[in-house]
Coordinates of C-alpha atoms and ligand atoms in Angstrom, one line a residue:
M1 CA 0.0 0.2 0.1
R2 CA 2.3 2.2 0.9
A3 CA 4.4 1.6 -2.0
N4 CA 2.0 1.9 -4.0
M5 CA 1.3 5.6 -2.9
S6 CA 4.8 6.8 -3.0
L7 CA 5.8 8.9 -5.5
D8 CA 9.2 8.6 -8.4
V9 CA 9.7 12.2 -6.8
T10 CA 13.3 11.7 -9.4
A11 CA 10.8 11.0 -12.6
I12 CA 8.6 13.4 -11.9
K13 CA 11.6 16.1 -11.8
R14 CA 12.3 15.1 -14.7
D15 CA 9.1 15.9 -16.6
F16 CA 9.5 20.0 -15.6
P17 CA 12.4 21.0 -17.2
I18 CA 12.8 24.3 -15.2
L19 CA 13.9 22.2 -12.3
G20 CA 16.9 21.2 -14.2
Q21 CA 19.1 24.3 -13.6
E22 CA 21.4 25.9 -11.4
V23 CA 21.5 29.0 -8.7
N24 CA 24.2 30.8 -7.8
G25 CA 26.2 27.3 -8.7
H26 CA 23.7 25.1 -6.9
R27 CA 21.3 22.9 -7.6
L28 CA 18.0 25.0 -8.2
V29 CA 15.7 23.4 -5.1
Y30 CA 12.3 25.8 -5.6
L31 CA 9.9 25.5 -2.2
D32 CA 7.9 28.5 -3.4
N33 CA 5.0 26.4 -4.5
A34 CA 2.0 28.3 -2.9
A35 CA 2.7 31.4 -4.5
S36 CA 3.0 29.3 -7.8
S37 CA 4.2 25.9 -9.5
Q38 CA 6.1 25.6 -11.9
R39 CA 4.6 23.0 -15.1
P40 CA 5.4 20.1 -16.7
R41 CA 6.9 19.6 -20.3
V42 CA 3.4 18.3 -21.4
V43 CA 1.6 21.9 -20.4
I44 CA 4.2 24.3 -22.2
E45 CA 3.8 21.5 -25.2
A46 CA -0.1 22.1 -24.8
L47 CA 0.0 25.7 -24.9
E48 CA 2.2 25.2 -28.1
R49 CA 0.4 22.8 -29.6
Y50 CA -2.3 25.1 -29.5
Y51 CA -0.9 28.3 -31.1
E52 CA 0.3 26.4 -33.7
R53 CA -2.4 24.6 -35.1
D54 CA -5.3 25.7 -33.7
H55 CA -6.3 28.8 -32.6
A56 CA -9.0 31.4 -33.7
N57 CA -11.4 33.0 -30.9
V58 CA -14.2 31.2 -30.4
H59 CA -17.9 31.0 -29.8
R60 CA -18.0 32.7 -33.7
G61 CA -17.4 32.1 -37.3
I62 CA -17.8 28.4 -38.7
H63 CA -14.2 27.5 -39.8
E64 CA -12.3 24.9 -39.1
L65 CA -10.3 26.8 -35.8
S66 CA -12.5 28.5 -34.7
T67 CA -14.2 25.7 -34.0
R68 CA -11.5 23.0 -32.9
A69 CA -10.5 26.3 -30.5
T70 CA -14.3 26.7 -29.2
R71 CA -13.8 22.8 -28.4
A72 CA -10.7 22.5 -26.9
Y73 CA -12.1 25.6 -24.7
E74 CA -15.3 23.8 -23.7
G75 CA -13.4 20.9 -23.6
A76 CA -11.3 22.3 -20.7
R77 CA -14.8 23.3 -18.9
E78 CA -15.5 19.4 -18.8
A79 CA -12.8 18.8 -18.2
S80 CA -12.6 21.4 -14.9
A81 CA -16.0 19.8 -14.0
R82 CA -14.2 16.5 -13.5
F83 CA -11.6 18.0 -11.5
I84 CA -13.7 19.3 -9.3
G85 CA -16.2 16.7 -8.8
A86 CA -19.4 18.8 -10.5
A87 CA -22.0 17.1 -12.6
D88 CA -22.1 20.0 -14.5
P89 CA -20.0 22.2 -16.6
S90 CA -22.2 24.9 -17.0
E91 CA -21.6 25.6 -13.7
V92 CA -17.5 26.2 -13.8
V93 CA -16.9 29.9 -15.3
F94 CA -13.4 30.6 -16.4
V95 CA -11.2 34.1 -15.1
R96 CA -8.4 35.2 -14.7
G97 CA -7.2 32.9 -11.2
T98 CA -8.5 33.1 -7.3
T99 CA -8.5 36.8 -7.3
E100 CA -10.9 37.5 -9.6
G101 CA -13.2 34.5 -9.1
I102 CA -13.5 36.0 -5.4
N103 CA -14.1 39.3 -7.2
L104 CA -16.6 38.5 -9.3
V105 CA -19.1 36.6 -6.3
A106 CA -18.1 39.4 -4.2
T107 CA -20.1 42.4 -6.6
A108 CA -22.1 40.4 -9.3
W109 CA -24.1 38.2 -5.7
G110 CA -22.7 40.3 -3.0
Y111 CA -24.1 43.6 -4.8
E112 CA -27.5 41.4 -5.4
N113 CA -27.7 40.0 -1.9
V114 CA -25.9 41.5 0.4
R115 CA -27.3 44.7 2.4
E116 CA -27.1 46.9 4.9
G117 CA -26.9 45.5 8.7
D118 CA -26.2 41.8 6.8
E119 CA -23.1 40.1 8.1
I120 CA -20.4 38.8 6.5
L121 CA -18.1 36.0 7.8
L122 CA -14.6 35.6 7.1
T123 CA -11.5 33.7 9.3
V124 CA -8.6 35.5 11.0
L125 CA -5.9 32.4 8.0
E126 CA -7.8 34.0 5.0
H127 CA -5.8 35.2 1.5
H128 CA -6.2 39.0 1.1
S129 CA -8.2 38.3 -1.4
N130 CA -10.6 37.3 0.3
I131 CA -10.3 39.8 2.7
V132 CA -10.1 43.2 0.3
P133 CA -13.2 42.4 -2.1
W134 CA -15.4 41.7 0.6
Q135 CA -14.5 44.9 2.4
L136 CA -15.1 46.9 -0.6
L137 CA -18.8 45.5 -0.3
A138 CA -19.4 45.5 3.4
R139 CA -18.4 49.8 2.6
R140 CA -20.9 49.8 -0.2
V141 CA -23.4 48.1 0.8
G142 CA -23.1 49.1 4.8
A143 CA -22.7 45.8 5.9
R144 CA -20.5 43.7 8.7
L145 CA -17.5 41.9 8.3
K146 CA -16.4 39.2 11.4
Y147 CA -13.8 37.1 11.6
I148 CA -13.4 33.0 13.6
D149 CA -10.8 33.3 14.6
I150 CA -7.8 30.3 15.6
D151 CA -6.3 28.5 18.6
E152 CA -2.9 28.2 20.0
Q153 CA -2.1 25.9 16.7
G154 CA -3.1 27.6 14.2
R155 CA -6.7 26.0 13.6
L156 CA -10.0 27.9 13.7
R157 CA -12.0 28.3 16.9
L158 CA -15.0 26.7 14.4
E159 CA -16.5 26.8 18.6
Q160 CA -17.7 30.4 17.8
L161 CA -19.4 29.5 15.4
D162 CA -22.6 29.5 17.0
E163 CA -22.2 33.2 18.1
L164 CA -20.2 34.5 15.2
L165 CA -23.7 32.5 12.5
T166 CA -27.0 34.6 13.1
E167 CA -29.9 35.3 10.8
R168 CA -28.1 38.0 9.0
T169 CA -24.9 36.4 7.6
R170 CA -25.6 36.2 4.4
L171 CA -22.0 34.8 3.3
V172 CA -18.9 33.0 4.9
G173 CA -15.7 32.3 3.3
V174 CA -13.2 30.6 4.0
T175 CA -10.0 29.3 3.2
H176 CA -9.5 25.3 2.1
V177 CA -5.8 25.3 3.1
S178 CA -4.1 28.4 4.1
N179 CA -1.2 29.5 2.7
G180 CA 0.1 31.2 5.1
I181 CA 0.5 28.4 8.2
G182 CA -0.8 25.8 6.3
T183 CA -3.9 24.9 7.9
I184 CA -6.7 22.2 6.2
N185 CA -9.8 23.6 7.9
P186 CA -13.0 21.5 8.6
V187 CA -14.7 23.2 5.5
E188 CA -17.7 20.8 5.5
E189 CA -19.0 20.9 9.3
I190 CA -18.4 25.5 9.0
V191 CA -21.1 24.6 5.3
A192 CA -23.2 23.1 7.5
A193 CA -23.2 26.0 9.9
A194 CA -23.5 28.5 7.7
K195 CA -26.5 26.3 6.5
R196 CA -28.2 26.2 9.1
V197 CA -28.8 30.3 9.4
G198 CA -29.4 30.4 5.3
A199 CA -25.6 31.8 4.5
R200 CA -23.8 31.6 1.0
V201 CA -20.5 29.0 1.7
L202 CA -17.4 30.5 -1.1
V203 CA -14.6 28.4 -0.3
D204 CA -11.1 29.9 -1.7
G205 CA -9.7 26.4 -3.0
A206 CA -6.2 28.8 -4.5
Q207 CA -3.4 26.4 -1.5
A208 CA -6.2 23.3 -1.6
A209 CA -7.3 22.3 -5.6
P210 CA -3.2 22.0 -6.8
H211 CA -2.9 19.3 -3.8
L212 CA -5.9 17.1 -2.5
P213 CA -8.8 15.4 -4.0
L214 CA -11.6 18.0 -4.4
D215 CA -15.3 17.1 -4.2
V216 CA -17.4 20.4 -4.2
E217 CA -21.3 19.4 -4.9
A218 CA -19.7 16.8 -1.2
L219 CA -18.7 19.8 0.8
G220 CA -21.5 20.9 0.5
C221 CA -20.2 25.1 -0.9
D222 CA -22.0 26.5 -3.3
F223 CA -18.8 28.5 -4.6
Y224 CA -15.0 27.3 -5.7
V225 CA -12.4 29.3 -6.5
F226 CA -8.9 27.9 -7.3
S227 CA -6.3 29.6 -10.2
G228 CA -3.9 27.6 -12.6
H229 CA -0.9 28.7 -11.8
K230 CA -0.5 26.6 -8.3
M231 CA -1.3 23.9 -10.0
C232 CA 1.2 23.5 -12.9
G233 CA -1.2 24.8 -14.9
P234 CA -0.3 28.5 -16.7
T235 CA -0.8 32.0 -14.9
G236 CA -3.5 34.1 -16.1
I237 CA -6.6 31.6 -15.7
G238 CA -8.6 30.0 -13.2
V239 CA -11.8 28.4 -12.2
L240 CA -14.9 29.7 -10.2
W241 CA -17.2 27.3 -9.8
G242 CA -21.2 27.7 -8.8
R243 CA -24.3 26.3 -8.3
R244 CA -26.4 26.8 -11.3
E245 CA -29.4 28.4 -9.8
L246 CA -26.8 31.1 -8.0
L247 CA -24.8 32.5 -11.6
E248 CA -28.3 31.8 -13.0
E249 CA -29.7 34.6 -11.1
M250 CA -26.2 36.6 -10.2
A251 CA -26.2 40.2 -12.8
P252 CA -23.1 40.2 -15.1
Y253 CA -19.8 40.9 -14.0
Q254 CA -18.5 42.6 -17.3
G255 CA -20.2 43.6 -20.4
G256 CA -19.8 43.1 -24.1
G257 CA -18.7 41.2 -26.6
E258 CA -20.0 36.9 -25.8
M259 CA -21.9 37.3 -22.6
I260 CA -24.9 38.8 -25.0
E261 CA -27.9 37.2 -26.6
I262 CA -29.1 40.7 -28.2
V263 CA -28.4 43.8 -28.2
E264 CA -30.3 47.2 -28.4
L265 CA -29.6 50.9 -27.9
E266 CA -30.7 51.1 -24.3
R267 CA -30.9 47.4 -23.3
A268 CA -29.7 44.0 -23.7
T269 CA -30.2 40.3 -22.7
Y270 CA -27.4 38.0 -21.6
K271 CA -26.6 34.8 -22.0
R272 CA -27.4 31.9 -19.5
P273 CA -24.3 31.1 -17.6
P274 CA -21.1 30.3 -17.6
H275 CA -20.7 32.5 -20.8
K276 CA -22.8 35.8 -19.0
F277 CA -19.1 35.7 -16.9
E278 CA -16.8 35.4 -19.1
A279 CA -17.2 39.3 -21.6
G280 CA -14.5 39.2 -24.4
T281 CA -12.5 37.3 -26.2
P282 CA -11.1 34.4 -22.9
N283 CA -8.2 33.0 -22.1
I284 CA -8.4 29.9 -24.3
A285 CA -5.0 29.3 -24.8
D286 CA -4.5 28.7 -20.9
A287 CA -7.8 27.3 -20.8
V288 CA -6.6 24.0 -22.8
G289 CA -3.2 25.0 -20.7
L290 CA -4.8 23.8 -17.4
A291 CA -6.6 21.1 -18.6
A292 CA -2.8 19.4 -19.5
A293 CA -2.1 20.7 -16.5
M294 CA -5.4 18.6 -14.8
D295 CA -5.2 15.6 -17.1
Y296 CA -1.2 15.5 -16.1
L297 CA -2.1 16.0 -11.8
E298 CA -5.2 13.2 -12.1
R299 CA -2.5 10.9 -13.8
I300 CA -0.4 11.2 -10.6
G301 CA -3.1 11.1 -8.4
R302 CA -3.7 14.2 -6.1
E303 CA -4.6 11.2 -3.0
R304 CA -0.5 10.3 -3.8
I305 CA 0.4 13.6 -4.0
Q306 CA -1.2 15.0 -0.6
A307 CA 0.8 11.6 0.8
H308 CA 4.0 12.6 -0.4
E309 CA 3.8 16.0 0.6
R310 CA 2.2 15.1 4.4
D311 CA 5.3 12.5 4.3
L312 CA 7.9 15.7 3.1
L313 CA 6.1 18.2 5.8
A314 CA 6.6 14.7 8.7
Y315 CA 10.2 14.5 7.4
A316 CA 11.1 18.1 7.5
L317 CA 9.7 18.8 10.9
E318 CA 11.7 16.3 11.8
R319 CA 14.8 17.6 10.6
T320 CA 13.9 20.8 11.8
H321 CA 13.5 19.8 15.2
E322 CA 17.7 19.7 15.4
I323 CA 18.2 23.1 14.1
P324 CA 18.3 25.7 17.5
G325 CA 16.0 28.2 17.7
F326 CA 14.0 26.7 14.5
R327 CA 9.7 26.9 15.4
A328 CA 6.7 25.9 13.3
F329 CA 4.1 27.3 12.6
G330 CA 0.4 25.5 11.6
P331 CA -1.4 22.7 13.3
E332 CA -0.1 19.2 14.1
R333 CA -2.9 17.2 12.4
D334 CA -4.4 18.6 9.1
H335 CA -1.9 20.5 7.9
S336 CA -0.6 20.9 4.1
G337 CA 3.6 21.1 2.1
V338 CA 3.6 24.3 4.2
L339 CA 5.9 24.8 5.5
S340 CA 6.1 28.4 7.3
F341 CA 9.2 29.6 10.2
E342 CA 10.6 31.3 12.2
L343 CA 14.8 30.7 13.0
G344 CA 15.2 32.1 16.4
D345 CA 15.2 36.5 16.5
L346 CA 16.8 36.7 12.7
H347 CA 14.5 38.3 10.1
P348 CA 12.8 36.1 7.2
H349 CA 14.3 37.9 4.6
D350 CA 17.6 37.8 5.3
V351 CA 16.6 33.2 5.9
G352 CA 15.3 33.8 2.3
Q353 CA 17.8 35.5 0.7
I354 CA 21.4 33.2 2.6
L355 CA 18.9 30.5 1.2
N356 CA 18.4 32.0 -2.2
D357 CA 22.6 32.4 -2.3
R358 CA 22.3 28.2 -1.9
G359 CA 20.1 27.8 -4.7
V360 CA 17.0 27.2 -2.4
A361 CA 14.0 29.5 -3.5
V362 CA 11.2 30.2 0.0
R363 CA 9.2 32.6 0.9
A364 CA 9.5 35.1 3.0
G365 CA 7.1 37.9 4.3
H366 CA 3.1 37.9 5.3
H367 CA 2.7 36.2 2.2
C368 CA -0.8 38.8 1.6
N369 CA -1.8 37.3 5.3
Q370 CA -1.6 40.3 7.3
P371 CA -4.3 40.0 10.4
L372 CA -2.7 36.2 9.8
M373 CA 0.6 37.3 10.9
R374 CA -1.0 40.1 13.5
R375 CA -2.5 38.1 15.0
L376 CA 0.5 35.2 15.4
G377 CA 2.1 38.7 16.7
V378 CA 4.8 38.1 13.9
T379 CA 5.3 40.9 11.3
A380 CA 6.7 37.9 8.4
T381 CA 7.8 34.3 8.0
T382 CA 9.8 32.4 6.2
R383 CA 8.0 30.2 4.2
A384 CA 9.2 26.5 2.2
S385 CA 6.0 25.0 0.6
F386 CA 6.2 21.6 -1.4
Y387 CA 4.7 20.1 -4.1
L388 CA 5.1 16.9 -6.4
Y389 CA 8.5 17.1 -7.4
N390 CA 10.1 18.2 -3.8
G391 CA 11.9 15.0 -2.7
R392 CA 13.9 14.3 1.0
D393 CA 17.2 16.0 -0.8
D394 CA 15.2 18.8 -1.5
V395 CA 14.5 19.4 2.5
D396 CA 17.7 18.0 3.3
A397 CA 19.3 21.0 0.9
L398 CA 17.0 23.6 2.8
C399 CA 18.5 22.5 6.5
E400 CA 21.2 22.5 5.6
G401 CA 20.9 26.2 4.3
L402 CA 19.3 27.2 7.7
R403 CA 22.3 25.2 9.4
D404 CA 24.4 28.2 7.3
V405 CA 21.9 31.0 8.0
I406 CA 22.4 30.6 11.7
E407 CA 26.5 30.0 10.8
F408 CA 26.1 33.0 8.7
F409 CA 24.6 35.1 11.3
S410 CA 26.4 33.6 14.7
Ligands
7TS1 N1 -6.1 32.7 -1.9 C1 -5.0 31.6 -1.2 C2 -5.2 30.5 -0.3 C3 -4.5 31.7 -2.0 O1 -3.0 31.3 -1.2 C4 -3.8 32.9 -3.1 C5 -2.6 33.4 -3.4 C6 -4.9 33.6 -3.6 C7 -5.9 33.4 -2.7 C8 -4.1 34.8 -4.8 O2 -4.4 33.4 -5.8 P1 -4.1 34.1 -7.4 O3 -3.5 33.5 -8.4 O4 -5.1 35.0 -8.0 O5 -3.2 35.6 -7.2 N2 -1.9 33.2 -2.5 C9 0.0 33.4 -3.2 C10 1.5 33.2 -1.8 O6 0.4 32.6 -1.1 N3 2.4 33.8 -2.1 O7 2.0 34.0 -3.3 C11 0.8 34.0 -3.3

């Protein structure tokens, strides 16, 4: 069973041309996957093939290339629906990424459904992109934002739900996996509580869709959002999944070509979802690239990817335990492959800089989690984030680098 679950990291690494290089005279050790992952050759080739053979505008004209491009683009929608366990591809809206998906919901759903005195419940774990769009909405309509706190391990304090959820709560916005400290949240439980007061639930899946098996129907949420570039796909493409009945009643987000049925001088009628939300020429090529990325991940298997990352995290925690001053953030259980830490009182930027000198790429900063950093009582952390192509040798390189950092500053 375990042998079946383990990944052949050496073979997987070879699928990613960018990982074969040296940086500052060292083998590149790429541990900034929570910010953006790398792409396998099959994704790069899918983009190349599309541009070399099939490109034309979609949903227009009857010529061969337009037909092929439309088929490829709509095929990517079907692949996206399958990837997240959605039965109906018309519930999949292509967006630029997680940020645009959340802004779309906060605008198109929010302005219709959130009124003065209503409440939006978020968590202190949220990325800025699941906070600021709701602040903009709340300010415009006079709604109130509330937040679920975390405990000392960085887990959401679900016992607060009873008090925080009221009959005024219109929406609960929660990240499936924290990009800052790696907490995997019990989304089903939060959805069940939200439904009891009739609130809708948006799940930010930016750090989950690339790493764990997903079934949006089983989660029970109303909206699920993620980005292609964090899951081996291109930049500038992502998915907003929304329940059909909600997408049907929502107003358009942007107006323009592709999203209309009839346009008169004073008014227009709109297409049905998802096209109602895809004004203008869409990002056809990158949707095709995203489908290739999903296919690649599916062939490896997200259960195996998740098990591999869990294994790497356990190994990293064991190895870093020996490093003086190392302190990891995030829970002991239900922790993704995101390892956020501090090293004594050294500044994360100094840590990241010296690791970079040794070819190790990590992120240092607030990770677009300023409220979370404030809650943890730090201004920044150093963050290593693992993916399917990272092996124990990468963790070893990180640990050696951290020892060098300590030596440099001692
Ligand atoms: N939500 C979460 C949980 C994220 O981790 C990110 C990006 C976003 C939303 C925004 O995604 P985008 O593709 O629209 O930019 N997170 C990070 C990060 O942790 N470091 O750089 C970007």
